[in-house]
Amino acid sequence: ADSEDLANLLRQVGIIRRRQRNASGAKEAFEQAKGITERLGTMETSDGALLLINLGISEFESGGDPFNVMFAARDLTSKLGLLDTNVGGLLFKWLGVFEFRRGNFEKADEFYKSAWSVYEKTGALPQLGKLKLDMGELKQAQGDLESALALYKEALESQKKFGLLDSVESRQIVTSVEDVEQRLAI
């Protein structure tokens, strides 16, 4: 039988599968959670918005087009008045990632700046640190190596501040710093 608990469990299963790099399994779990949530009539909540965002991410990670789902997430997030919350920050960050991957650097930058603004307002410093890595990658792709290096160093400092230096992201940041420093011949 459908229940909020089952929908939440499936959402958590989807998140775990995403972390395990099982994009198709994550997408399947998120789609099941979405079906239950819609049948229960509880989609118009912050959990519903997060579910749509996660579904969009898993769609992207499994090689699909995330934009229809992400625009539905944006519309719901806006309708619920959550664009200035961490839900909105997450939405903007991932829209930026998707636009960056499509080569739409200007749109990516706009979304990243929106996420930055939200995370600064809400005090979501770990998320802001992760966003700086994404923004550094964008600046590097645009050829602005000095800005990229500054953002990478800020991201690494954030990782250090929150005790995350042993994480995969930190190793990625260190590699990015070394790459840019080599290109700049520092």
Short mmCIF file of C-alpha atoms in Angstrom, two decimals:
data_model
loop_
_atom_site.label_atom_id
_atom_site.label_comp_id
_atom_site.label_asym_id
_atom_site.label_seq_id
_atom_site.Cartn_x
_atom_site.Cartn_y
_atom_site.Cartn_z
CA ALA A 1 0.00 0.00 0.00
CA ASP A 2 1.15 3.53 -0.78
CA SER A 3 2.37 5.57 2.17
CA GLU A 4 4.47 8.65 2.90
CA ASP A 5 6.99 6.37 4.62
CA LEU A 6 7.36 4.19 1.51
CA ALA A 7 7.80 7.26 -0.70
CA ASN A 8 10.46 8.64 1.67
CA LEU A 9 12.21 5.27 1.82
CA LEU A 10 12.31 5.08 -1.99
CA ARG A 11 13.67 8.62 -2.14
CA GLN A 12 16.46 7.62 0.27
CA VAL A 13 17.15 4.47 -1.78
CA GLY A 14 17.46 6.72 -4.84
CA ILE A 15 19.94 8.98 -3.06
CA ILE A 16 22.02 5.99 -1.93
CA ARG A 17 22.01 4.57 -5.45
CA ARG A 18 23.11 7.95 -6.85
CA ARG A 19 26.03 7.99 -4.41
CA GLN A 20 26.91 4.47 -5.56
CA ARG A 21 26.92 5.77 -9.17
CA ASN A 22 23.89 3.60 -10.04
CA ALA A 23 22.04 6.26 -12.05
CA SER A 24 19.43 3.98 -13.60
CA GLY A 25 18.65 2.39 -10.21
CA ALA A 26 18.39 5.82 -8.64
CA LYS A 27 16.08 7.03 -11.39
CA GLU A 28 13.87 3.96 -10.92
CA ALA A 29 13.60 4.56 -7.15
CA PHE A 30 12.85 8.27 -7.63
CA GLU A 31 10.19 7.50 -10.25
CA GLN A 32 8.54 5.01 -7.88
CA ALA A 33 8.62 7.58 -5.07
CA LYS A 34 7.15 10.21 -7.41
CA GLY A 35 4.31 7.87 -8.41
CA ILE A 36 3.42 7.20 -4.78
CA THR A 37 3.70 10.87 -3.84
CA GLU A 38 1.41 11.85 -6.73
CA ARG A 39 -1.15 9.17 -5.83
CA LEU A 40 -1.12 10.39 -2.21
CA GLY A 41 -1.58 13.98 -3.39
CA THR A 42 1.48 15.16 -1.44
CA MET A 43 3.68 16.32 -4.30
CA GLU A 44 3.27 20.02 -3.53
CA THR A 45 5.70 20.06 -0.59
CA SER A 46 9.41 20.76 -0.16
CA ASP A 47 9.94 16.97 -0.21
CA GLY A 48 8.12 16.85 -3.56
CA ALA A 49 10.39 19.57 -4.94
CA LEU A 50 13.49 17.74 -3.69
CA LEU A 51 12.18 14.53 -5.21
CA LEU A 52 11.84 16.23 -8.61
CA ILE A 53 15.34 17.71 -8.33
CA ASN A 54 16.79 14.29 -7.50
CA LEU A 55 14.82 12.74 -10.37
CA GLY A 56 16.25 15.36 -12.73
CA ILE A 57 19.79 14.67 -11.50
CA SER A 58 19.37 10.92 -11.96
CA GLU A 59 17.85 11.50 -15.41
CA PHE A 60 20.96 13.49 -16.35
CA GLU A 61 23.33 10.96 -14.80
CA SER A 62 21.68 8.12 -16.73
CA GLY A 63 22.19 9.97 -20.02
CA GLY A 64 18.75 11.54 -20.38
CA ASP A 65 17.50 15.11 -20.65
CA PRO A 66 16.84 16.51 -17.17
CA PHE A 67 15.27 19.80 -18.18
CA ASN A 68 11.57 18.88 -18.24
CA VAL A 69 11.79 17.45 -14.73
CA MET A 70 13.98 20.33 -13.52
CA PHE A 71 11.61 22.94 -14.91
CA ALA A 72 8.75 21.17 -13.11
CA ALA A 73 10.92 21.29 -9.97
CA ARG A 74 11.57 25.00 -10.54
CA ASP A 75 7.86 25.72 -11.00
CA LEU A 76 6.96 23.80 -7.83
CA THR A 77 9.79 25.37 -5.84
CA SER A 78 8.63 28.80 -6.96
CA LYS A 79 4.96 28.04 -6.24
CA LEU A 80 5.91 26.92 -2.71
CA GLY A 81 8.00 30.07 -2.15
CA LEU A 82 11.20 28.04 -1.73
CA LEU A 83 13.49 29.66 -4.31
CA ASP A 84 15.32 31.53 -1.51
CA THR A 85 15.84 28.37 0.56
CA ASN A 86 18.40 25.57 0.26
CA VAL A 87 15.90 23.73 -1.96
CA GLY A 88 16.15 26.64 -4.41
CA GLY A 89 19.94 26.72 -4.02
CA LEU A 90 20.15 23.03 -4.90
CA LEU A 91 17.87 23.56 -7.89
CA PHE A 92 19.93 26.49 -9.21
CA LYS A 93 23.23 24.64 -8.63
CA TRP A 94 22.12 21.63 -10.66
CA LEU A 95 20.57 23.74 -13.43
CA GLY A 96 23.99 25.38 -13.61
CA VAL A 97 25.72 21.99 -13.81
CA PHE A 98 23.39 20.87 -16.62
CA GLU A 99 23.89 24.09 -18.61
CA PHE A 100 27.67 23.84 -18.10
CA ARG A 101 27.67 20.27 -19.44
CA ARG A 102 25.68 21.48 -22.48
CA GLY A 103 28.27 24.20 -23.10
CA ASN A 104 25.91 27.04 -22.17
CA PHE A 105 28.45 28.82 -19.99
CA GLU A 106 26.54 32.10 -19.59
CA LYS A 107 23.38 30.32 -18.41
CA ALA A 108 25.46 28.10 -16.14
CA ASP A 109 27.06 31.19 -14.60
CA GLU A 110 23.65 32.78 -14.01
CA PHE A 111 22.34 29.68 -12.24
CA TYR A 112 25.53 29.32 -10.18
CA LYS A 113 25.28 32.96 -9.09
CA SER A 114 21.66 32.40 -8.05
CA ALA A 115 22.70 29.35 -6.01
CA TRP A 116 25.57 31.33 -4.45
CA SER A 117 23.17 34.09 -3.41
CA VAL A 118 20.77 31.60 -1.82
CA TYR A 119 23.49 29.69 0.02
CA GLU A 120 24.97 32.93 1.39
CA LYS A 121 21.52 34.01 2.64
CA THR A 122 20.80 30.67 4.27
CA GLY A 123 24.29 30.15 5.67
CA ALA A 124 24.67 26.84 3.82
CA LEU A 125 28.46 27.01 3.87
CA PRO A 126 29.22 23.36 2.95
CA GLN A 127 26.96 23.68 -0.11
CA LEU A 128 28.61 26.99 -0.99
CA GLY A 129 32.00 25.29 -0.81
CA LYS A 130 30.86 22.57 -3.24
CA LEU A 131 29.39 25.23 -5.52
CA LYS A 132 32.78 26.95 -5.67
CA LEU A 133 34.23 23.76 -7.19
CA ASP A 134 31.55 23.85 -9.91
CA MET A 135 32.15 27.54 -10.52
CA GLY A 136 35.90 26.94 -10.68
CA GLU A 137 35.34 24.32 -13.38
CA LEU A 138 33.23 26.81 -15.31
CA LYS A 139 35.86 29.55 -15.04
CA GLN A 140 38.55 27.09 -16.11
CA ALA A 141 36.49 26.04 -19.14
CA GLN A 142 36.09 29.73 -20.02
CA GLY A 143 39.87 30.17 -19.84
CA ASP A 144 39.80 32.37 -16.72
CA LEU A 145 42.45 30.39 -14.87
CA GLU A 146 43.11 32.97 -12.14
CA SER A 147 39.43 33.03 -11.11
CA ALA A 148 39.27 29.23 -11.36
CA LEU A 149 42.29 28.86 -9.08
CA ALA A 150 40.84 31.28 -6.52
CA LEU A 151 37.51 29.40 -6.49
CA TYR A 152 39.24 26.02 -6.19
CA LYS A 153 41.31 27.27 -3.25
CA GLU A 154 38.16 28.63 -1.55
CA ALA A 155 36.43 25.29 -2.14
CA LEU A 156 39.39 23.44 -0.64
CA GLU A 157 39.40 25.78 2.36
CA SER A 158 35.71 25.02 2.86
CA GLN A 159 36.39 21.28 2.71
CA LYS A 160 39.11 21.73 5.33
CA LYS A 161 36.82 23.81 7.55
CA PHE A 162 34.18 21.09 7.58
CA GLY A 163 36.62 18.19 8.02
CA LEU A 164 36.11 16.85 4.52
CA LEU A 165 39.70 16.78 3.26
CA ASP A 166 39.59 12.99 2.83
CA SER A 167 36.57 13.16 0.53
CA VAL A 168 36.48 12.38 -3.19
CA GLU A 169 35.55 16.03 -3.81
CA SER A 170 38.64 17.25 -1.96
CA ARG A 171 40.89 15.05 -4.06
CA GLN A 172 39.16 16.42 -7.17
CA ILE A 173 39.75 19.98 -5.95
CA VAL A 174 43.45 19.30 -5.22
CA THR A 175 43.86 17.86 -8.73
CA SER A 176 42.13 20.92 -10.19
CA VAL A 177 44.38 23.30 -8.19
CA GLU A 178 47.49 21.44 -9.37
CA ASP A 179 46.28 21.45 -12.98
CA VAL A 180 45.57 25.19 -13.01
CA GLU A 181 48.80 26.04 -11.17
CA GLN A 182 50.72 24.02 -13.78
CA ARG A 183 48.95 25.86 -16.61
CA LEU A 184 49.73 29.17 -14.97
CA ALA A 185 53.32 27.95 -14.28
CA ILE A 186 53.04 28.89 -10.60
#
